[in-house]
Coordinates of C-alpha atoms in Angstrom, one line a residue:
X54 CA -0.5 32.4 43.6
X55 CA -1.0 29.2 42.1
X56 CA -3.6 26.9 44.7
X57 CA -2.5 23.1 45.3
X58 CA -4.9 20.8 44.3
X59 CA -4.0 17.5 46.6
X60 CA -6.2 15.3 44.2
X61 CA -6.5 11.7 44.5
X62 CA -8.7 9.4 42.4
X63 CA -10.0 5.6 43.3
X64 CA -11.6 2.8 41.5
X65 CA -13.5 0.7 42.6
X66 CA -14.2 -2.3 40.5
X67 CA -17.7 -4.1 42.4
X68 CA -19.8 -6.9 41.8
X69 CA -22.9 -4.4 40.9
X70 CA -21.0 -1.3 39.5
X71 CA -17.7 0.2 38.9
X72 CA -17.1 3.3 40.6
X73 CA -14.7 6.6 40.5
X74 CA -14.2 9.2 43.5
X75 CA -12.1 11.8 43.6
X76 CA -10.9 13.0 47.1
X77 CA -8.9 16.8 47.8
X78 CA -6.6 16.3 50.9
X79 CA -4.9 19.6 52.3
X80 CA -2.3 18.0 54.9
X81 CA -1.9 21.0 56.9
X82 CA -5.6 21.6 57.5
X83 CA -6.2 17.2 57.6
X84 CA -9.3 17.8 55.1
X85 CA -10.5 15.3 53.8
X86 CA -13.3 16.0 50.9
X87 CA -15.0 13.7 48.1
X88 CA -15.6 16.5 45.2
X89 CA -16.2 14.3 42.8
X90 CA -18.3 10.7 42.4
X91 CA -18.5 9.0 38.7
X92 CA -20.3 5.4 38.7
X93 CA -21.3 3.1 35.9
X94 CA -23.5 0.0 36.2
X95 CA -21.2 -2.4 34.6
X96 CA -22.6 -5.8 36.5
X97 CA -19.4 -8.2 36.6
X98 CA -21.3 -10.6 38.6
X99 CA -24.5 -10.7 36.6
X100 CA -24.1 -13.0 34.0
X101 CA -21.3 -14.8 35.6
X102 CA -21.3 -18.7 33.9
X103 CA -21.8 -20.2 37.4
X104 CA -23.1 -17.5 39.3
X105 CA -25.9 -20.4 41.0
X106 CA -23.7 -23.0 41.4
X107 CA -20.7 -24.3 43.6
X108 CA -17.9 -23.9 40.7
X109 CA -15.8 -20.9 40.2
X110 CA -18.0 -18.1 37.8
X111 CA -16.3 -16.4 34.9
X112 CA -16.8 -12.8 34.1
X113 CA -18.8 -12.8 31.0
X114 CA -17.4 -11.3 27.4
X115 CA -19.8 -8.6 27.4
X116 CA -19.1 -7.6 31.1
X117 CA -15.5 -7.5 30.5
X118 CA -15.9 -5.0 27.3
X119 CA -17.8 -2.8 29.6
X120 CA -15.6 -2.6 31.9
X121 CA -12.7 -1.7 29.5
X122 CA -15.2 1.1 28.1
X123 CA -16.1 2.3 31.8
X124 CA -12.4 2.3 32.7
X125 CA -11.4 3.8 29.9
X126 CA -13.8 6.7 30.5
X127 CA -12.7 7.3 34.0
X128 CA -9.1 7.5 32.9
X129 CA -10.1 10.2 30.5
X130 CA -11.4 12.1 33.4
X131 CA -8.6 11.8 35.4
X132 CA -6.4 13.0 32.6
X133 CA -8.5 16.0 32.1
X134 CA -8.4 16.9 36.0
X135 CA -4.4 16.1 35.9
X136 CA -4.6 13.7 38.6
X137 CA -1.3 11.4 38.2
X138 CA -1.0 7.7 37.9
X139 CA 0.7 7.9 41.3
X140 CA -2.5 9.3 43.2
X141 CA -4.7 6.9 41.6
X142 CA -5.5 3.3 43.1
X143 CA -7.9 0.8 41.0
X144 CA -9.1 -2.0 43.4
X145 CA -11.3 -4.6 42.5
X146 CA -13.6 -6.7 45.2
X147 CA -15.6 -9.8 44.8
X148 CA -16.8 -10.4 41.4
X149 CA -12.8 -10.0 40.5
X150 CA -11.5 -11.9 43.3
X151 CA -13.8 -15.2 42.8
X152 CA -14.1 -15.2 39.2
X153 CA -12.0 -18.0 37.2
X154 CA -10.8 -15.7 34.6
X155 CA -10.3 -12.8 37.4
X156 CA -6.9 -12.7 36.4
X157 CA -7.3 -12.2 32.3
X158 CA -9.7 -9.0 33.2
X159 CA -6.9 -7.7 35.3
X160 CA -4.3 -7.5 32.6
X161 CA -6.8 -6.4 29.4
X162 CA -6.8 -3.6 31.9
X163 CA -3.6 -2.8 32.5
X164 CA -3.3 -3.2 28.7
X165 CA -6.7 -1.1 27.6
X166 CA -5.7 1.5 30.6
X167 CA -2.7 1.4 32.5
X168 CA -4.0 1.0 35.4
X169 CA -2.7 -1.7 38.0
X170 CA -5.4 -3.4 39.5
X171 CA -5.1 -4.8 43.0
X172 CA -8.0 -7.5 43.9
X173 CA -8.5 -7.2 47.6
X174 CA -9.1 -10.4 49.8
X175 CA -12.3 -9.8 52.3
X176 CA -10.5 -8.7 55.1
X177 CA -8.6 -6.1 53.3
X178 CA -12.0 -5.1 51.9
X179 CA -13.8 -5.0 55.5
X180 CA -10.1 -2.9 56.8
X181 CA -10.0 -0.2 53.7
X182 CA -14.1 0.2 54.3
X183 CA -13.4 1.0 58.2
X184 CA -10.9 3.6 57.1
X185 CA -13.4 4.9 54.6
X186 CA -16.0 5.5 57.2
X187 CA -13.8 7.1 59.9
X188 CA -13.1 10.0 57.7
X189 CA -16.8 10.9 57.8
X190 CA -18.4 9.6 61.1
X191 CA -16.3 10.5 65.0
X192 CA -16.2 6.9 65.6
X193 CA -12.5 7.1 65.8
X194 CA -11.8 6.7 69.2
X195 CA -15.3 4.3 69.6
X196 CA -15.4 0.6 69.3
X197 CA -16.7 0.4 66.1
X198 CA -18.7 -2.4 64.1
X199 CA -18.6 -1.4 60.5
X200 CA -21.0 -3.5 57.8
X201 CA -20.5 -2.6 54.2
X202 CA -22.9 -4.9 52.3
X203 CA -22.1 -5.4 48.4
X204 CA -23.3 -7.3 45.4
X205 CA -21.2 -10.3 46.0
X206 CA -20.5 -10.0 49.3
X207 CA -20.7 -8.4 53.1
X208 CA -18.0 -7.1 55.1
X209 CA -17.4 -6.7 58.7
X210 CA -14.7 -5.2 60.5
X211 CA -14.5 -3.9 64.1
X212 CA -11.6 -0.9 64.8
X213 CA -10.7 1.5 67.4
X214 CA -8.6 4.1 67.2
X215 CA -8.3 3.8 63.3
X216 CA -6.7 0.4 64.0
X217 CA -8.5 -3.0 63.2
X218 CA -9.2 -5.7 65.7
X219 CA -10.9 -7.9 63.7
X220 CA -11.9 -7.9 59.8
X221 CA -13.6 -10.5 57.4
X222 CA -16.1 -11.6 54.4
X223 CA -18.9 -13.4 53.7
X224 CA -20.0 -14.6 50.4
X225 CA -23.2 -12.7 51.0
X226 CA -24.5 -10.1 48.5
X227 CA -27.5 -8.5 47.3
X228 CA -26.8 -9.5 43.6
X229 CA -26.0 -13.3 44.3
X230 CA -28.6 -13.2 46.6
X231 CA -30.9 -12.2 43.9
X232 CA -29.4 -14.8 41.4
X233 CA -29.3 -17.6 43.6
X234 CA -33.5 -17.7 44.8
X235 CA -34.5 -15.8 41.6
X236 CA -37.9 -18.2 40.5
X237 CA -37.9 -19.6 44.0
X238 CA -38.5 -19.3 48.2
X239 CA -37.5 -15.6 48.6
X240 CA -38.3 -14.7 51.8
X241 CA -38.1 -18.1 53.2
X242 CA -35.4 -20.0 51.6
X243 CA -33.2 -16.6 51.7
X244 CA -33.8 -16.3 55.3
X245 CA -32.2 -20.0 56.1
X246 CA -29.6 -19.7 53.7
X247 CA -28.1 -16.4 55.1
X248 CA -28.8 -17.7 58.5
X249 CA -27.2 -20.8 57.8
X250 CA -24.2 -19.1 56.3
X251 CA -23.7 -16.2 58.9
X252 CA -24.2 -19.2 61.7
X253 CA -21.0 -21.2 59.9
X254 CA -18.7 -19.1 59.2
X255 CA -18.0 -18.0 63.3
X256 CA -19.1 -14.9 62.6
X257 CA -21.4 -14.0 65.8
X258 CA -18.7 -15.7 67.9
X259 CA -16.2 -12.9 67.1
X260 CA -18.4 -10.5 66.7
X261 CA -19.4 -11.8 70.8
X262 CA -15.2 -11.7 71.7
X263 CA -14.3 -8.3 70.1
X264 CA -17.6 -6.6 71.2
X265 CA -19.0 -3.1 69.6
X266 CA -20.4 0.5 71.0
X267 CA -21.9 1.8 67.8
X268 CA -22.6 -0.3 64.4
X269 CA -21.9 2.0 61.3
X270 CA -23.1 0.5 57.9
X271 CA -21.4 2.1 54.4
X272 CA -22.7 0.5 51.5
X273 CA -25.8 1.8 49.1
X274 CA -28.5 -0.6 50.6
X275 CA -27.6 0.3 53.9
X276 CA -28.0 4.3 53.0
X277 CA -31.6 3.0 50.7
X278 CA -32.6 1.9 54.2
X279 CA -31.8 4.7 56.0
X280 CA -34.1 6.5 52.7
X281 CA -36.9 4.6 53.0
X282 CA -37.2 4.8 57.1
X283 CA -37.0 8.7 56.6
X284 CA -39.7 8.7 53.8
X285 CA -42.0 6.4 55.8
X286 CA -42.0 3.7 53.3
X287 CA -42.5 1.1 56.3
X288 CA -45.4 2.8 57.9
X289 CA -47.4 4.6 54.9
X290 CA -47.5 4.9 51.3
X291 CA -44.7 6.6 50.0
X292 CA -47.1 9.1 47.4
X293 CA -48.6 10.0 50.2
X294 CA -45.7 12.5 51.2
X295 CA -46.3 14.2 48.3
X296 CA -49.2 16.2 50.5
X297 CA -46.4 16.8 53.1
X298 CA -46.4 20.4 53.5
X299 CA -43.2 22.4 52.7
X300 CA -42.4 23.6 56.4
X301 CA -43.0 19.8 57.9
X302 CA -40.8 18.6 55.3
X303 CA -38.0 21.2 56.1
X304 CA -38.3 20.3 59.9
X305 CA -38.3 16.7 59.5
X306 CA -34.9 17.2 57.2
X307 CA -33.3 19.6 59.6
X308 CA -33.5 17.1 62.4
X309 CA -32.5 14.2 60.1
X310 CA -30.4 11.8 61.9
X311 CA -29.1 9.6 59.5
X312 CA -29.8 6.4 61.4
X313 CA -32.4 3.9 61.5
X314 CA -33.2 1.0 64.2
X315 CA -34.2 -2.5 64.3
X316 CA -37.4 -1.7 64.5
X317 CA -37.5 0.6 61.5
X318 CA -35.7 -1.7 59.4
X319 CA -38.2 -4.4 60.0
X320 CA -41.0 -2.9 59.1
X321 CA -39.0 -1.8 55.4
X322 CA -38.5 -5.0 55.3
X323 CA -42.5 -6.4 55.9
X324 CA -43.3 -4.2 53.5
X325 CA -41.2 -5.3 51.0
X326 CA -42.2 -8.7 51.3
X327 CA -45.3 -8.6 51.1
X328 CA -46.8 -5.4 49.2
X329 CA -47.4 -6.1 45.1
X330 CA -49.0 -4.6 42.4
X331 CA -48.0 -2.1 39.4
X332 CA -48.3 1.1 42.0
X333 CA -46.2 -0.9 44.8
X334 CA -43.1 -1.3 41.8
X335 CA -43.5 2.0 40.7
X336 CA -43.5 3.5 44.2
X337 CA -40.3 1.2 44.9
X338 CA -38.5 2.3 41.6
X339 CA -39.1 5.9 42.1
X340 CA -38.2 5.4 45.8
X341 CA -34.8 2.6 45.2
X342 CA -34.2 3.4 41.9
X343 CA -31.3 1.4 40.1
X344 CA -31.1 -0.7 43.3
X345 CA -35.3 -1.8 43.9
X346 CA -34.3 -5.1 41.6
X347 CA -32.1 -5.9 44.5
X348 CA -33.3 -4.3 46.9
X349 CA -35.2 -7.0 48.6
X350 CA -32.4 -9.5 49.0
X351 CA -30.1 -6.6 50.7
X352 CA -32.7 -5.9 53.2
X353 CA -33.3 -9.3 53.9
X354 CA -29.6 -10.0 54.8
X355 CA -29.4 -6.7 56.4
X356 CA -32.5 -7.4 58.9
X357 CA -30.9 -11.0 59.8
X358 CA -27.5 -9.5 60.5
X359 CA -28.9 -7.2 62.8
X360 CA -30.9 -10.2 64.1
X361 CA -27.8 -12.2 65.0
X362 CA -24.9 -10.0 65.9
X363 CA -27.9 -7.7 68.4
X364 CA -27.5 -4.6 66.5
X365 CA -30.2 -2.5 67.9
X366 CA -29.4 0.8 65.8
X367 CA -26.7 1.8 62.6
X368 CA -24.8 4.8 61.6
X369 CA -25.2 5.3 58.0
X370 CA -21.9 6.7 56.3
X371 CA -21.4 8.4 53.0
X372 CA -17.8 7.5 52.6
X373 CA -17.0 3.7 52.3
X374 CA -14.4 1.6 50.4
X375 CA -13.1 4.2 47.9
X376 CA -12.2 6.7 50.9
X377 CA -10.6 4.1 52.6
X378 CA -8.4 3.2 49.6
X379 CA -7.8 7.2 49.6
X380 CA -6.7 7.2 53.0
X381 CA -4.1 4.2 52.4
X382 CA -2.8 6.1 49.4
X383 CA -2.2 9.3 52.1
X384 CA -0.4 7.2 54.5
X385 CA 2.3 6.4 52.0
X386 CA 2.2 9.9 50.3
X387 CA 2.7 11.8 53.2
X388 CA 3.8 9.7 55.6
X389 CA 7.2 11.5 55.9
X390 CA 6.0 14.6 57.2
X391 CA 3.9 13.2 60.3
X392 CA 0.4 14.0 58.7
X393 CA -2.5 12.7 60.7
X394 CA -5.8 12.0 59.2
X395 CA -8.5 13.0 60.8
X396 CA -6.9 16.2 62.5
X397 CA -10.3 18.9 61.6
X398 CA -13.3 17.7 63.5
X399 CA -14.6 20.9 62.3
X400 CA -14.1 20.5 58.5
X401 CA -15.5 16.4 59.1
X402 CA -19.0 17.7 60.6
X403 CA -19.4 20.4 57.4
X404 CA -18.4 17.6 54.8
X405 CA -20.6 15.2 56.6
X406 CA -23.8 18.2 56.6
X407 CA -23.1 19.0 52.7
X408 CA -23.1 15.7 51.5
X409 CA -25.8 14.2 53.4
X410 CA -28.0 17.6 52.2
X411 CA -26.3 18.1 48.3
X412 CA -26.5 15.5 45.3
X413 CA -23.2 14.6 44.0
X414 CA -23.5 17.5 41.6
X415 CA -23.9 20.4 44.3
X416 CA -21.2 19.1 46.3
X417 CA -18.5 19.0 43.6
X418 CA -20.1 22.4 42.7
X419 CA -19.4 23.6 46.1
X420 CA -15.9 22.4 46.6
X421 CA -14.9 24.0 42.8
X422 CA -16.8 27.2 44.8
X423 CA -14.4 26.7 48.3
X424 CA -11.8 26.6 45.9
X425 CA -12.0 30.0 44.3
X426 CA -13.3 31.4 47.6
X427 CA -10.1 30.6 49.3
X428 CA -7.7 32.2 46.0
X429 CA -9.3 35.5 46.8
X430 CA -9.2 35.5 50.1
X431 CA -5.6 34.7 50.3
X432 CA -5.0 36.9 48.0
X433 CA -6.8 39.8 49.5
X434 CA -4.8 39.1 52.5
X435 CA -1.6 39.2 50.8
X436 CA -2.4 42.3 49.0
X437 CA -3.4 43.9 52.5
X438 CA -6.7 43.3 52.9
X439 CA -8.6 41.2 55.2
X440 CA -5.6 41.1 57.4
X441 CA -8.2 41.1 60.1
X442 CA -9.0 37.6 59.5
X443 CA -7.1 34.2 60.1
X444 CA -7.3 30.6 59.1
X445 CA -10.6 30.1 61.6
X446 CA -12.5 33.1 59.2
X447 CA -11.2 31.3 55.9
X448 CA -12.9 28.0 57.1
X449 CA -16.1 29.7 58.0
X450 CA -16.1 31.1 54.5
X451 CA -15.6 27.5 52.7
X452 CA -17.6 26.2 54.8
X453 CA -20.1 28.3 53.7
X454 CA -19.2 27.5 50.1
X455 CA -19.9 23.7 50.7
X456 CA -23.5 24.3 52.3
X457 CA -24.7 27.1 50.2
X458 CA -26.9 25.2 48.2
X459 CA -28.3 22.9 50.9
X460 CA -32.1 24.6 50.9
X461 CA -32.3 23.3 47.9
X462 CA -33.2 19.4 49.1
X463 CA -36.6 21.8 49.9
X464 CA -37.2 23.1 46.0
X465 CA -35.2 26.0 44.7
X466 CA -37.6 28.9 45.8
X467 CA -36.2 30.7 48.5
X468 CA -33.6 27.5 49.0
X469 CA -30.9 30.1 50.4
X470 CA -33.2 31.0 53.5
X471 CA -33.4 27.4 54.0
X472 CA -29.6 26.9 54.1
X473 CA -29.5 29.2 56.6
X474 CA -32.2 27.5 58.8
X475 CA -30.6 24.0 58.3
X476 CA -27.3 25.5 59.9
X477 CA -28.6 27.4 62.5
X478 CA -31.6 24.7 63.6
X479 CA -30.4 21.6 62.8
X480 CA -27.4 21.2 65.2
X481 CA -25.1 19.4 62.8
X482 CA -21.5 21.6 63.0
X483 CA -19.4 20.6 66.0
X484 CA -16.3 22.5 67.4
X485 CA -17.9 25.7 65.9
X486 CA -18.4 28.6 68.1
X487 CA -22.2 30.0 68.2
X488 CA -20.9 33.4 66.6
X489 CA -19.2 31.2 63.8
X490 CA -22.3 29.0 62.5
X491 CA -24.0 31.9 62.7
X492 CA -21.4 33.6 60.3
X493 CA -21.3 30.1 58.1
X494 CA -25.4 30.3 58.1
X495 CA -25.4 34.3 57.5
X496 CA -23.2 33.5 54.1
X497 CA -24.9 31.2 52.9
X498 CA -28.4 32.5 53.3
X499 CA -26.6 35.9 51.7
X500 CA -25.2 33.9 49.1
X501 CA -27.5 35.0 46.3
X502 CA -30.2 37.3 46.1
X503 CA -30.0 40.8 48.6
X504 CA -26.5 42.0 50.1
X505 CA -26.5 42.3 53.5
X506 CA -26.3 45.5 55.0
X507 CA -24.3 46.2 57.7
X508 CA -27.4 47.5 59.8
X509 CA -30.2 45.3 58.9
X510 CA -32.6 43.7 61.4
X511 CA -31.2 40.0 61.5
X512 CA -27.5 42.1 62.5
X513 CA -29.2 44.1 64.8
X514 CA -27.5 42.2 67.8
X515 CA -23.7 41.7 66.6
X516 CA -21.2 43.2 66.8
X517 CA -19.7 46.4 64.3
X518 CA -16.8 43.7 64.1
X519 CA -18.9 41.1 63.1
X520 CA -20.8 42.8 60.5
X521 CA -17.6 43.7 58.4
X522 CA -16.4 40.5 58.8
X523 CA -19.6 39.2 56.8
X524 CA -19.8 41.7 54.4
X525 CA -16.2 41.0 53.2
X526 CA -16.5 37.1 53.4
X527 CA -19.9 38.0 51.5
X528 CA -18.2 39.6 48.5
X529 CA -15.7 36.6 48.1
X530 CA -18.7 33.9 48.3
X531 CA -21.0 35.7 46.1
X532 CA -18.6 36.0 43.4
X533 CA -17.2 32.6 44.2
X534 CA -20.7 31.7 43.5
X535 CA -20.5 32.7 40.0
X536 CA -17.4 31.8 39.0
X537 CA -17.5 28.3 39.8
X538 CA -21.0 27.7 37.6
X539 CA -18.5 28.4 34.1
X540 CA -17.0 24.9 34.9
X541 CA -14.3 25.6 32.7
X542 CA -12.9 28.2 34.3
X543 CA -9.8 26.7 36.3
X544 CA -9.0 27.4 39.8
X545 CA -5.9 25.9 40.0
X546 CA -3.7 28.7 38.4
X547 CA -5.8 32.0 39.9
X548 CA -4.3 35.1 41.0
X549 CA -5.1 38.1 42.4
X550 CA -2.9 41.6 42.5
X551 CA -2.8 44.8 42.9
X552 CA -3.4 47.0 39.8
X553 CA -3.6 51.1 40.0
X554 CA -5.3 51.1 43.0
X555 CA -7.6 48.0 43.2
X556 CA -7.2 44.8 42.4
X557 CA -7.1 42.1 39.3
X558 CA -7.8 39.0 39.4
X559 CA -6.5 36.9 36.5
X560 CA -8.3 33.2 35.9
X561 CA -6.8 30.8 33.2
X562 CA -9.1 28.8 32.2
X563 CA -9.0 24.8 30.8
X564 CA -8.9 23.7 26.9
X565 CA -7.4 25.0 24.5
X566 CA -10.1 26.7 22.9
X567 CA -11.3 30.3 24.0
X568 CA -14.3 30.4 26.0
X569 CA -16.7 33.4 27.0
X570 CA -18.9 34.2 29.9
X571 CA -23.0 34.1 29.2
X572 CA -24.7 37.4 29.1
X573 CA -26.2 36.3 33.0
X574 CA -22.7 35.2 34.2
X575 CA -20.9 38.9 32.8
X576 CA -24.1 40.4 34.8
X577 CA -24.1 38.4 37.9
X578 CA -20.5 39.4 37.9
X579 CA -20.5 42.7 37.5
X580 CA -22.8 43.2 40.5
X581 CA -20.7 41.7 42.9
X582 CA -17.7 43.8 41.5
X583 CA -20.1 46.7 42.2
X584 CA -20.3 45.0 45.9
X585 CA -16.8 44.9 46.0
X586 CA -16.0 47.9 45.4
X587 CA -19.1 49.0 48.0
X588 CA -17.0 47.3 50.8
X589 CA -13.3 47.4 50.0
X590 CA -13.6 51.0 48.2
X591 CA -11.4 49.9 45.8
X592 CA -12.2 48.2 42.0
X593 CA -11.7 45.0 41.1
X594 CA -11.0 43.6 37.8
X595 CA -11.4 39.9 36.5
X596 CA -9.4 39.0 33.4
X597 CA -9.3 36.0 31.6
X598 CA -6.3 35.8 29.0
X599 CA -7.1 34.7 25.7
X600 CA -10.7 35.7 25.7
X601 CA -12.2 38.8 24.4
X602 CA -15.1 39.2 27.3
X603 CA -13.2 39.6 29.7
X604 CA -15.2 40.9 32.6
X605 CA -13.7 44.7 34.9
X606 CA -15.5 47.2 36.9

């Protein structure tokens, strides 16, 4: 029962950083996940010779070892997760595309790494970006504006339908910003320049003919905004949430919108021009991080984009240009058999709810955790059991898997109970029938911790049906749970059989040199064999050839 892993890996070379994501795609289902996110801050446009003036810059020595080092590293990784030169695309945007020796970087690449890099002109920038964001946000079949504002430059594209009307690039970005008024009028001299340039280049006119129902903006400043509004940065000291109680800080996250307005943004932005001191950098490097040196130029251009194209209110989307470049490489894999992306609004609103909730850490974590979940349970089904549920149960119960660990945005006491309130209150799964979140919010508050029994209080009200259903899905999550945390156990070659009456489950695991399970991993395991053998009446074994400890009820 070996599981596909449809992996596919992009690159994306930017002014500021150079970035990896991994994507799984499951063409039958149309899911479309981001399990894995790798970035390094390898600045190409930085120290670029002419970075202030009118000539053409050059990508400095140094930046261009970096990048070989960075690059080299990521193809490493993609090695080790056997992800094939065919299923991985290496783009490069504007440092690339308007540096003099853009072309020299490109083949010490190919020459360092294999990789074929393609440098994207603006508009195919702007069109890949659009892509990106309509395999997060429902703005499909909406007249879209999408913004995607980068080191070296901004992008715009309007689409609907997944096709685009309208796509281009200005030579607007928050690290050229910052290089070209570093020492002189920030706020002021910024202000005309951007206005000046967005004015010139016809943007507002087209923006005007084309027209937009919802603005959607996918790049890191645009998210730090959409941070900073939350946190109140424009309206009180950030330290002050610190005195936030827990429960007002769980309620204010569990209604979370992910969207900020005019408004909002412009008081960011008054703040940022014109508070100072040692506490107001420290508050804006805790709050910004790796992006507070730049911070103020993106804001700036964002506030005067809004300004002149009328945006009153933005989207904010997690996926951006390296989705998008994804979703290209789909269309030519699987073009042949009719595959359509975007086909699970379902599986789109629980992606969108675990990364907006999980670091990139606990979302990989939980799609490694989805990933084992769904081995057992198809296994279980083809060994007889569970032949109760259907493809509807088995996306409840990796569903589940991705939001698990959600609570813990909230501290890690007690973070299962608030996974289970931020599905049930905060109104974030669509095409989900009540009984269903509640079964996705019931696993994942059961997760860890107590088993549910069958005749508890919180059950009182469901169904006998019901109640089996969760207590099977619970077995497979729970020991989904710990399997995933032993990250070199491997997924991808798992299966499960019938053995003298139960059950064995054989794992391979990666590398060539044996591993064990910790002491708390052979204990947390052999309590949920106990639970499995509680619910199924029949044993379950869990071997993993080559290793002595191998785990069995």
């Amino acid at each position: 029962m070996a599981l596909p892993d449809d992996l596919f890996a992009a690159i994306d070379m930017g002014t500021n950083s150079i970035k990896m994501i991994i994507v799984q795609f499951h063409p039958p289902s149309g899911r479309f996940l981001t399990v894995a996110r790798h970035s390094d801050r390898v600045c190409l446009g930085r120290d670029s010779a002419a970075a202030s003036s009118n000539s053409s810059p050059s990508i400095s020595p140094d930046a261009v070892l970096e990048a070989l080092r960075c690059l080299r590293q990521f193809t490493e990784i993609l090695r080790a997760r056997g992800i094939p030169p065919r299923r991985t695309r290496c783009v490069a945007t504007s440092a690339v595309r308007e540096a003099a020796n853009g072309s020299e970087l490109v083949e010490a690449v190919r020459a360092a790494t294999g990789l074929d890099v393609s440098v994207l002109s603006g508009e195919e920038e702007a069109r890949l970006a659009y892509s990106g964001v309509i395999q997060f946000f429902p703005v499909r079949e909406k007249r879209a504006l999408l913004i995607d504002i980068g080191g070296g430059s901004t992008e715009f594209a309007i689409g609907e339908g997944g096709i685009v009307d309208f796509a281009t690039s200005l030579k607007l970005g928050h690290v050229s910003l910052t290089q070209r008024f570093a020492g002189g009028d920030v706020v002021g001299g910024m202000r005309n320049f951007i206005r000046a340039a967005v004015k010139d280049s016809g943007l507002v006119q087209q923006v005007k003919r084309f027209g937009f129902e919802v603005a959607v903006g996918s790049s890191g400043t645009i998210g730090a905004v959409e941070k900073a509004v939350f946190h109140g940065y424009g309206d009180v000291n950030v330290a002050a949430e610190t005195d936030t109680s827990a429960e007002e800080l769980l309620r204010r996250h569990v209604k979370r919108d992910w969207r900020f307005s005019r408004v909002e943004l412009k008081r960011v932005v008054e703040r940022l021009c014109t508070e100072e001191g040692q506490e107001e950098k420290e508050i804006r490097e805790e709050l910004f991080k790796k992006r507070s040196e730049f911070i103020v130029a993106g804001t700036l251009l964002l506030e005067e984009i809004f300004e002149l194209l009328g945006i009153e209110e933005m989207e904010v989307s997690e996926y951006a240009l390296g989705e998008g470049v994804v979703a290209e490489a789909l269309k030519e894999e699987f073009n042949e058999v009719g595959f359509k992306l975007n086909a699970n609004p379902r599986w789109n609103s629980v992606v969108r709810l675990a990364t907006r909730f999980n670091n990139k850490k606990r979302v990989e974590n939980g799609a490694r955790c989805a990933a084992f979940a769904k081995g057992i349970f198809e296994g279980l089904r083809h060994c007889g059991k569970l032949i109760d549920l259907g493809g509807e149960d088995l996306e409840c119960l990796e569903a589940a898997c991705l939001l698990h660990a959600i609570g813990l945005f909230a501290g890690k006491r007690g973070y299962h109970k608030q996974s289970y309130r931020v599905i049930m209150e905060g109104n974030h799964l669509y095409g989900f029938s009540t009984e269903e979140i509640k079964l996705i919010a019931l696993l994942a508050r059961h997760h860890t911790k107590k088993f549910p029994k069958p005749y508890q209080a919180s059950l009182a009200e469901t169904p006998e049906e019901f109640r089996q259903k969760l207590q099977g899905l619970c077995t497979i999550i729970r020991m989904s749970v710990v399997l995933q945390k032993n990250k070199r156990l491997n997924f991808e070659d798992m299966e499960l059989s019938p053995l003298d009456g139960g059950f064995r489950l054989v794992l391979k695991h990666a590398g060539d040199q044996p591993i064990s399970l910790s002491e708390e991993m052979k204990k947390d395991l052999r309590g949920e064999l106990e639970h499995f053998k509680m619910v199924f009446k029949q044993q379950l074994s869990v071997d993993i050839p080559s290793i002595s400890e191998a785990s069995k009820s």
